[in-house]
PDB file of C-alpha atoms in Angstrom:
ATOM      1  CA  MET H   1     180.864 141.682 163.054  1.00 42.00           C
ATOM      2  CA  LYS H   2     180.228 138.094 164.223  1.00 41.00           C
ATOM      3  CA  ARG H   3     182.213 136.728 161.101  1.00 42.00           C
ATOM      4  CA  LEU H   4     185.647 139.170 161.996  1.00 40.00           C
ATOM      5  CA  ILE H   5     185.611 137.033 165.415  1.00 42.00           C
ATOM      6  CA  ILE H   6     185.055 133.760 163.949  1.00 40.00           C
ATOM      7  CA  PHE H   7     187.849 134.413 161.739  1.00 42.00           C
ATOM      8  CA  LEU H   8     190.225 134.893 164.688  1.00 39.00           C
ATOM      9  CA  PHE H   9     189.703 131.596 166.376  1.00 42.00           C
ATOM     10  CA  LEU H  10     189.016 129.600 163.037  1.00 42.00           C
ATOM     11  CA  SER H  11     192.561 128.224 162.772  1.00 40.00           C
ATOM     12  CA  THR H  12     192.000 126.428 166.032  1.00 33.00           C
ATOM     13  CA  PHE H  13     188.645 124.964 165.199  1.00 35.00           C
ATOM     14  CA  LEU H  14     190.364 123.936 161.947  1.00 39.00           C
ATOM     15  CA  ALA H  15     193.124 122.043 163.795  1.00 33.00           C
ATOM     16  CA  SER H  16     191.012 120.112 166.032  1.00 31.00           C
ATOM     17  CA  CYS H  17     188.913 118.553 163.117  1.00 36.00           C
ATOM     18  CA  ASN H  18     191.989 116.390 161.334  1.00 35.00           C
ATOM     19  CA  GLN H  19     190.419 113.089 161.967  1.00 33.00           C
ATOM     20  CA  SER H  20     187.312 113.656 160.456  1.00 35.00           C
ATOM     21  CA  SER H  21     188.259 114.760 157.048  1.00 34.00           C
ATOM     22  CA  LEU H  22     190.162 111.341 157.036  1.00 38.00           C
ATOM     23  CA  THR H  23     187.298 109.414 157.314  1.00 37.00           C
ATOM     24  CA  ILE H  24     184.010 111.182 155.874  1.00 52.00           C
ATOM     25  CA  GLY H  25     185.544 112.979 153.012  1.00 68.00           C
ATOM     26  CA  CYS H  26     185.447 116.812 152.057  1.00 76.00           C
ATOM     27  CA  PRO H  27     183.718 119.051 152.511  1.00 69.00           C
ATOM     28  CA  ASP H  28     183.189 117.879 156.070  1.00 67.00           C
ATOM     29  CA  GLY H  29     180.191 119.850 157.006  1.00 64.00           C
ATOM     30  CA  ALA H  30     178.624 123.398 156.371  1.00 71.00           C
ATOM     31  CA  ILE H  31     181.908 126.037 156.588  1.00 77.00           C
ATOM     32  CA  GLU H  32     181.046 129.675 156.788  1.00 81.00           C
ATOM     33  CA  TRP H  33     184.092 130.981 155.098  1.00 85.00           C
ATOM     34  CA  VAL H  34     185.469 134.299 155.460  1.00 90.00           C
ATOM     35  CA  ASP H  35     185.759 136.095 152.119  1.00 94.00           C
ATOM     36  CA  LEU H  36     189.709 135.493 151.843  1.00 95.00           C
ATOM     37  CA  VAL H  37     192.292 134.975 149.203  1.00 97.00           C
ATOM     38  CA  LYS H  38     195.973 134.300 149.691  1.00 97.00           C
ATOM     39  CA  ILE H  39     198.709 135.240 147.273  1.00 96.00           C
ATOM     40  CA  ASP H  40     202.542 135.590 147.835  1.00 94.00           C
ATOM     41  CA  ASP H  41     202.144 134.498 151.565  1.00 94.00           C
ATOM     42  CA  VAL H  42     199.948 137.106 152.001  1.00 95.00           C
ATOM     43  CA  THR H  43     196.043 136.562 153.266  1.00 95.00           C
ATOM     44  CA  TYR H  44     193.800 139.323 152.251  1.00 96.00           C
ATOM     45  CA  GLN H  45     190.052 139.703 153.355  1.00 95.00           C
ATOM     46  CA  HIS H  46     187.033 141.412 151.804  1.00 93.00           C
ATOM     47  CA  GLN H  47     185.412 142.929 154.497  1.00 82.00           C
ATOM     48  CA  PHE H  48     182.629 145.054 153.096  1.00 73.00           C
ATOM     49  CA  GLU H  49     180.042 143.720 150.831  1.00 61.00           C
ATOM     50  CA  ALA H  50     178.787 146.275 148.331  1.00 52.00           C
ATOM     51  CA  ALA H  51     175.964 146.043 145.964  1.00 43.00           C
ATOM     52  CA  PRO H  52     175.726 142.790 143.837  1.00 44.00           C
ATOM     53  CA  ASP H  53     176.121 144.673 140.510  1.00 46.00           C
ATOM     54  CA  GLU H  54     177.907 147.831 141.866  1.00 52.00           C
ATOM     55  CA  PRO H  55     181.201 148.654 140.022  1.00 59.00           C
ATOM     56  CA  LEU H  56     184.525 149.191 141.855  1.00 65.00           C
ATOM     57  CA  SER H  57     184.739 153.096 142.629  1.00 66.00           C
ATOM     58  CA  THR H  58     186.686 155.277 140.082  1.00 61.00           C
ATOM     59  CA  GLN H  59     189.401 155.723 142.766  1.00 77.00           C
ATOM     60  CA  ILE H  60     190.306 152.013 142.274  1.00 87.00           C
ATOM     61  CA  GLU H  61     192.452 151.025 139.382  1.00 89.00           C
ATOM     62  CA  GLU H  62     193.482 147.801 138.718  1.00 92.00           C
ATOM     63  CA  GLY H  63     197.157 147.177 138.153  1.00 93.00           C
ATOM     64  CA  GLU H  64     199.494 144.461 137.247  1.00 96.00           C
ATOM     65  CA  PRO H  65     198.232 140.933 137.786  1.00 97.00           C
ATOM     66  CA  ILE H  66     200.134 139.138 140.418  1.00 96.00           C
ATOM     67  CA  GLY H  67     198.426 135.689 140.671  1.00 96.00           C
ATOM     68  CA  LYS H  68     195.594 133.526 139.976  1.00 97.00           C
ATOM     69  CA  VAL H  69     193.285 131.544 142.156  1.00 97.00           C
ATOM     70  CA  THR H  70     194.078 127.965 142.092  1.00 97.00           C
ATOM     71  CA  TYR H  71     191.783 126.294 144.349  1.00 96.00           C
ATOM     72  CA  LYS H  72     188.324 127.329 145.602  1.00 95.00           C
ATOM     73  CA  MET H  73     187.785 126.585 149.479  1.00 94.00           C
ATOM     74  CA  ALA H  74     184.003 126.575 149.413  1.00 91.00           C
ATOM     75  CA  ASP H  75     182.433 123.495 148.724  1.00 88.00           C
ATOM     76  CA  ASN H  76     185.731 121.709 148.074  1.00 90.00           C
ATOM     77  CA  ALA H  77     187.647 122.139 151.406  1.00 90.00           C
ATOM     78  CA  CYS H  78     187.606 120.285 154.699  1.00 88.00           C
ATOM     79  CA  SER H  79     187.457 122.174 157.653  1.00 81.00           C
ATOM     80  CA  ASP H  80     191.012 121.615 158.529  1.00 84.00           C
ATOM     81  CA  HIS H  81     192.385 122.704 155.398  1.00 89.00           C
ATOM     82  CA  LYS H  82     195.054 125.217 155.555  1.00 90.00           C
ATOM     83  CA  MET H  83     195.593 128.270 153.250  1.00 93.00           C
ATOM     84  CA  ARG H  84     198.075 127.866 150.436  1.00 95.00           C
ATOM     85  CA  ASN H  85     199.021 130.492 148.022  1.00 96.00           C
ATOM     86  CA  GLY H  86     196.359 130.689 145.613  1.00 96.00           C
ATOM     87  CA  ASP H  87     193.931 129.511 147.730  1.00 97.00           C
ATOM     88  CA  ALA H  88     190.360 131.624 147.682  1.00 96.00           C
ATOM     89  CA  ALA H  89     187.204 131.081 150.096  1.00 95.00           C
ATOM     90  CA  TYR H  90     184.622 132.172 147.473  1.00 95.00           C
ATOM     91  CA  LEU H  91     186.700 133.412 144.227  1.00 96.00           C
ATOM     92  CA  GLU H  92     186.514 130.490 141.219  1.00 96.00           C
ATOM     93  CA  LYS H  93     189.676 129.035 140.446  1.00 96.00           C
ATOM     94  CA  GLY H  94     191.172 130.671 137.486  1.00 97.00           C
ATOM     95  CA  THR H  95     190.221 134.167 139.037  1.00 97.00           C
ATOM     96  CA  THR H  96     193.081 136.791 138.275  1.00 98.00           C
ATOM     97  CA  VAL H  97     194.303 138.936 141.123  1.00 98.00           C
ATOM     98  CA  TYR H  98     195.597 142.141 140.235  1.00 97.00           C
ATOM     99  CA  THR H  99     197.215 144.942 142.138  1.00 97.00           C
ATOM    100  CA  VAL H 100     195.904 148.418 143.221  1.00 95.00           C
ATOM    101  CA  LYS H 101     197.521 151.375 141.410  1.00 93.00           C
ATOM    102  CA  GLY H 102     199.232 153.658 143.936  1.00 92.00           C
ATOM    103  CA  TYR H 103     198.847 151.220 146.858  1.00 95.00           C
ATOM    104  CA  PRO H 104     201.213 148.442 147.679  1.00 96.00           C
ATOM    105  CA  SER H 105     200.154 144.857 146.605  1.00 95.00           C
ATOM    106  CA  SER H 106     201.123 143.619 150.473  1.00 95.00           C
ATOM    107  CA  LEU H 107     198.344 145.973 151.404  1.00 96.00           C
ATOM    108  CA  MET H 108     195.560 145.382 149.069  1.00 96.00           C
ATOM    109  CA  VAL H 109     194.176 143.540 145.619  1.00 97.00           C
ATOM    110  CA  VAL H 110     191.656 143.466 143.546  1.00 96.00           C
ATOM    111  CA  ALA H 111     190.116 140.226 142.000  1.00 96.00           C
ATOM    112  CA  ASN H 112     186.416 139.602 140.633  1.00 93.00           C
ATOM    113  CA  ASP H 113     185.677 143.359 141.135  1.00 91.00           C
ATOM    114  CA  LYS H 114     186.117 143.245 144.781  1.00 93.00           C
ATOM    115  CA  VAL H 115     189.137 144.712 146.813  1.00 94.00           C
ATOM    116  CA  TYR H 116     190.762 142.543 149.215  1.00 96.00           C
ATOM    117  CA  VAL H 117     192.924 144.052 152.502  1.00 96.00           C
ATOM    118  CA  ALA H 118     196.199 142.369 153.959  1.00 95.00           C
ATOM    119  CA  ASP H 119     194.715 140.322 156.922  1.00 92.00           C
ATOM    120  CA  GLN H 120     197.557 138.101 157.928  1.00 90.00           C
ATOM    121  CA  LYS H 121     201.335 138.264 156.459  1.00 92.00           C
ATOM    122  CA  LYS H 122     204.004 135.765 156.950  1.00 85.00           C
ATOM    123  CA  ASP H 123     206.810 136.894 159.266  1.00 89.00           C
ATOM    124  CA  ALA H 124     205.036 140.293 160.075  1.00 94.00           C
ATOM    125  CA  LYS H 125     206.871 141.720 163.190  1.00 96.00           C
ATOM    126  CA  THR H 126     204.600 145.024 163.660  1.00 97.00           C
ATOM    127  CA  ILE H 127     201.293 145.887 162.791  1.00 97.00           C
ATOM    128  CA  GLY H 128     202.811 148.387 160.431  1.00 96.00           C
ATOM    129  CA  ASP H 129     204.077 145.004 158.419  1.00 96.00           C
ATOM    130  CA  ILE H 130     200.649 143.657 158.024  1.00 95.00           C
ATOM    131  CA  TYR H 131     199.450 147.225 157.308  1.00 96.00           C
ATOM    132  CA  PRO H 132     201.783 149.502 155.177  1.00 96.00           C
ATOM    133  CA  ILE H 133     199.439 152.360 155.120  1.00 96.00           C
ATOM    134  CA  LYS H 134     201.591 155.414 156.617  1.00 93.00           C
ATOM    135  CA  GLY H 135     200.161 158.442 154.430  1.00 94.00           C
ATOM    136  CA  LEU H 136     197.725 156.629 152.885  1.00 96.00           C
ATOM    137  CA  VAL H 137     194.723 156.834 155.870  1.00 97.00           C
ATOM    138  CA  LYS H 138     192.108 159.407 155.267  1.00 96.00           C
ATOM    139  CA  GLU H 139     190.332 159.104 158.513  1.00 97.00           C
ATOM    140  CA  VAL H 140     189.852 156.678 161.436  1.00 98.00           C
ATOM    141  CA  HIS H 141     186.090 156.231 162.588  1.00 97.00           C
ATOM    142  CA  ILE H 142     184.362 154.247 165.564  1.00 97.00           C
ATOM    143  CA  GLU H 143     181.325 152.351 164.445  1.00 96.00           C
ATOM    144  CA  SER H 144     178.202 151.384 166.149  1.00 94.00           C
ATOM    145  CA  THR H 145     178.530 148.033 167.817  1.00 90.00           C
ATOM    146  CA  ASP H 146     175.010 147.628 166.691  1.00 91.00           C
ATOM    147  CA  ASP H 147     174.833 148.138 162.909  1.00 90.00           C
ATOM    148  CA  GLY H 148     178.367 148.993 162.099  1.00 89.00           C
ATOM    149  CA  SER H 149     177.557 152.534 160.952  1.00 92.00           C
ATOM    150  CA  ARG H 150     180.054 155.321 161.722  1.00 95.00           C
ATOM    151  CA  ILE H 151     179.342 157.177 164.913  1.00 96.00           C
ATOM    152  CA  HIS H 152     182.390 159.369 165.422  1.00 97.00           C
ATOM    153  CA  THR H 153     185.335 160.218 163.254  1.00 97.00           C
ATOM    154  CA  PHE H 154     188.756 161.092 164.727  1.00 98.00           C
ATOM    155  CA  SER H 155     190.542 164.357 164.962  1.00 96.00           C
ATOM    156  CA  GLN H 156     193.201 164.723 162.471  1.00 96.00           C
ATOM    157  CA  GLU H 157     195.487 165.139 165.509  1.00 97.00           C
ATOM    158  CA  ALA H 158     193.847 162.049 167.234  1.00 97.00           C
ATOM    159  CA  LYS H 159     194.193 160.065 163.812  1.00 98.00           C
ATOM    160  CA  GLU H 160     198.199 160.813 163.441  1.00 97.00           C
ATOM    161  CA  LYS H 161     198.847 160.148 166.927  1.00 97.00           C
ATOM    162  CA  PHE H 162     196.671 156.835 166.891  1.00 98.00           C
ATOM    163  CA  LEU H 163     198.569 155.646 163.655  1.00 98.00           C
ATOM    164  CA  ASN H 164     202.155 157.053 164.515  1.00 97.00           C
ATOM    165  CA  GLU H 165     201.629 154.381 167.580  1.00 98.00           C
ATOM    166  CA  TRP H 166     199.734 151.548 166.233  1.00 98.00           C
ATOM    167  CA  LEU H 167     201.536 150.785 163.523  1.00 97.00           C
ATOM    168  CA  LEU H 168     204.847 150.568 165.688  1.00 97.00           C
ATOM    169  CA  LEU H 169     202.604 147.737 167.639  1.00 98.00           C
ATOM    170  CA  GLU H 170     204.330 144.383 167.899  1.00 97.00           C
ATOM    171  CA  ALA H 171     202.496 141.752 166.148  1.00 96.00           C
ATOM    172  CA  ILE H 172     201.412 138.891 168.028  1.00 95.00           C
ATOM    173  CA  ASP H 173     199.554 135.591 167.496  1.00 93.00           C
ATOM    174  CA  PRO H 174     195.960 136.009 168.165  1.00 92.00           C
ATOM    175  CA  MET H 175     195.338 132.647 169.712  1.00 92.00           C
ATOM    176  CA  GLU H 176     197.993 133.533 171.995  1.00 94.00           C
ATOM    177  CA  MET H 177     196.136 136.750 173.235  1.00 95.00           C
ATOM    178  CA  TYR H 178     192.860 134.616 173.348  1.00 95.00           C
ATOM    179  CA  LYS H 179     194.513 132.351 175.876  1.00 95.00           C
ATOM    180  CA  GLU H 180     195.493 135.309 177.858  1.00 95.00           C
ATOM    181  CA  GLU H 181     191.582 136.685 177.788  1.00 95.00           C
ATOM    182  CA  ALA H 182     192.679 139.837 175.914  1.00 96.00           C
ATOM    183  CA  PHE H 183     189.443 139.483 173.942  1.00 96.00           C
ATOM    184  CA  GLU H 184     187.033 139.928 176.990  1.00 95.00           C
ATOM    185  CA  GLY H 185     185.206 143.147 178.294  1.00 95.00           C
ATOM    186  CA  ASN H 186     184.081 146.312 176.132  1.00 94.00           C
ATOM    187  CA  ARG H 187     184.571 146.118 172.626  1.00 95.00           C
ATOM    188  CA  ILE H 188     185.076 149.146 170.134  1.00 97.00           C
ATOM    189  CA  PHE H 189     184.664 148.906 166.298  1.00 97.00           C
ATOM    190  CA  LEU H 190     187.309 150.814 164.229  1.00 97.00           C
ATOM    191  CA  GLU H 191     187.245 151.474 160.826  1.00 96.00           C
ATOM    192  CA  ILE H 192     190.532 152.575 159.197  1.00 96.00           C
ATOM    193  CA  GLU H 193     189.444 154.445 155.621  1.00 95.00           C
ATOM    194  CA  LEU H 194     192.110 154.813 153.039  1.00 95.00           C
ATOM    195  CA  ASN H 195     192.450 157.642 150.731  1.00 93.00           C
ATOM    196  CA  ASN H 196     190.963 155.585 147.820  1.00 91.00           C
ATOM    197  CA  GLY H 197     187.750 154.922 149.776  1.00 91.00           C
ATOM    198  CA  VAL H 198     188.579 151.276 150.768  1.00 93.00           C
ATOM    199  CA  SER H 199     187.931 150.519 154.578  1.00 93.00           C
ATOM    200  CA  PHE H 200     188.945 147.989 156.727  1.00 94.00           C
ATOM    201  CA  ARG H 201     187.864 146.916 160.704  1.00 94.00           C
ATOM    202  CA  GLU H 202     189.744 146.756 163.670  1.00 95.00           C
ATOM    203  CA  LEU H 203     188.106 145.362 166.923  1.00 96.00           C
ATOM    204  CA  TYR H 204     189.726 146.924 170.114  1.00 97.00           C
ATOM    205  CA  TRP H 205     188.808 145.768 173.928  1.00 97.00           C
ATOM    206  CA  SER H 206     189.421 148.762 175.985  1.00 96.00           C
ATOM    207  CA  ASP H 207     189.602 147.031 179.448  1.00 96.00           C
ATOM    208  CA  THR H 208     192.691 144.853 178.126  1.00 97.00           C
ATOM    209  CA  ASN H 209     194.095 147.546 175.513  1.00 97.00           C
ATOM    210  CA  ALA H 210     194.332 144.790 172.851  1.00 98.00           C
ATOM    211  CA  PHE H 211     193.668 144.653 169.169  1.00 97.00           C
ATOM    212  CA  HIS H 212     191.853 141.478 167.313  1.00 94.00           C
ATOM    213  CA  ARG H 213     194.867 141.553 164.487  1.00 91.00           C
ATOM    214  CA  GLY H 214     196.958 140.439 167.474  1.00 94.00           C
ATOM    215  CA  ALA H 215     198.878 143.156 169.476  1.00 97.00           C
ATOM    216  CA  TYR H 216     198.447 144.976 172.691  1.00 98.00           C
ATOM    217  CA  GLY H 217     198.178 148.715 172.828  1.00 97.00           C
ATOM    218  CA  ASN H 218     200.280 151.111 174.468  1.00 97.00           C
ATOM    219  CA  LYS H 219     199.470 154.127 177.012  1.00 97.00           C
ATOM    220  CA  ILE H 220     199.065 156.851 174.083  1.00 97.00           C
ATOM    221  CA  ILE H 221     196.834 154.537 171.903  1.00 98.00           C
ATOM    222  CA  GLN H 222     194.433 153.642 175.312  1.00 97.00           C
ATOM    223  CA  ALA H 223     194.514 157.561 175.879  1.00 97.00           C
ATOM    224  CA  VAL H 224     193.439 158.710 172.257  1.00 97.00           C
ATOM    225  CA  ILE H 225     190.708 156.103 171.855  1.00 97.00           C
ATOM    226  CA  ASN H 226     189.516 156.390 175.401  1.00 96.00           C
ATOM    227  CA  LYS H 227     189.471 160.552 174.448  1.00 96.00           C
ATOM    228  CA  GLU H 228     187.578 160.005 171.253  1.00 97.00           C
ATOM    229  CA  THR H 229     185.138 157.259 172.702  1.00 96.00           C
ATOM    230  CA  ALA H 230     184.328 160.110 175.202  1.00 95.00           C
ATOM    231  CA  LEU H 231     183.226 162.634 172.662  1.00 94.00           C
ATOM    232  CA  ILE H 232     180.557 160.378 171.341  1.00 92.00           C
ATOM    233  CA  LYS H 233     177.163 161.691 172.124  1.00 77.00           C
TER     234      LYS H 233
END
């Protein structure tokens, strides 16, 4: 969970390190990169580590290749490195990146038997632009803040109401929200589970009605989440 928040503010940290990379070479320190890959101006993140030798789920089928990794950041990049198409945090140079059959490539890709879900997208106007998941969501869960385990599942009515509103929210620069102290107070960990079993996490601050991906919720979203969290025993 900590790594999710670290990534939110990584760009600020990187921007502050320009001079060091000019003087001492790269890499210029021990960097714990988030597991990312960037293809076609979409930055994807792998969030859930499976067992080391566990194959892809039978529900996930590789599609067509859409790119290759051209640069591995771990052990090579300076702390002020800005991701470019073909960059990956841990995937080796030359690794092929594939689509996932039945899902838009702008939502998820597969590389080295791991699924990567969209995390940032150039020119995204809404959360739905980042996550084109309409009709693809199986469940919405609330996770424990202690260990990340699922502790509650939204009702189907609540799931639909939440998604209908959430995907329309305006996408905002998370750093601007950070400056506004939007990421303060009580945190709720949401897990969006897709029909093929792939999941991704979203952090929500109930005091400020804010999402870490970069959006403020509306009254309907706030009411849905408050109602569902009240059902947790």
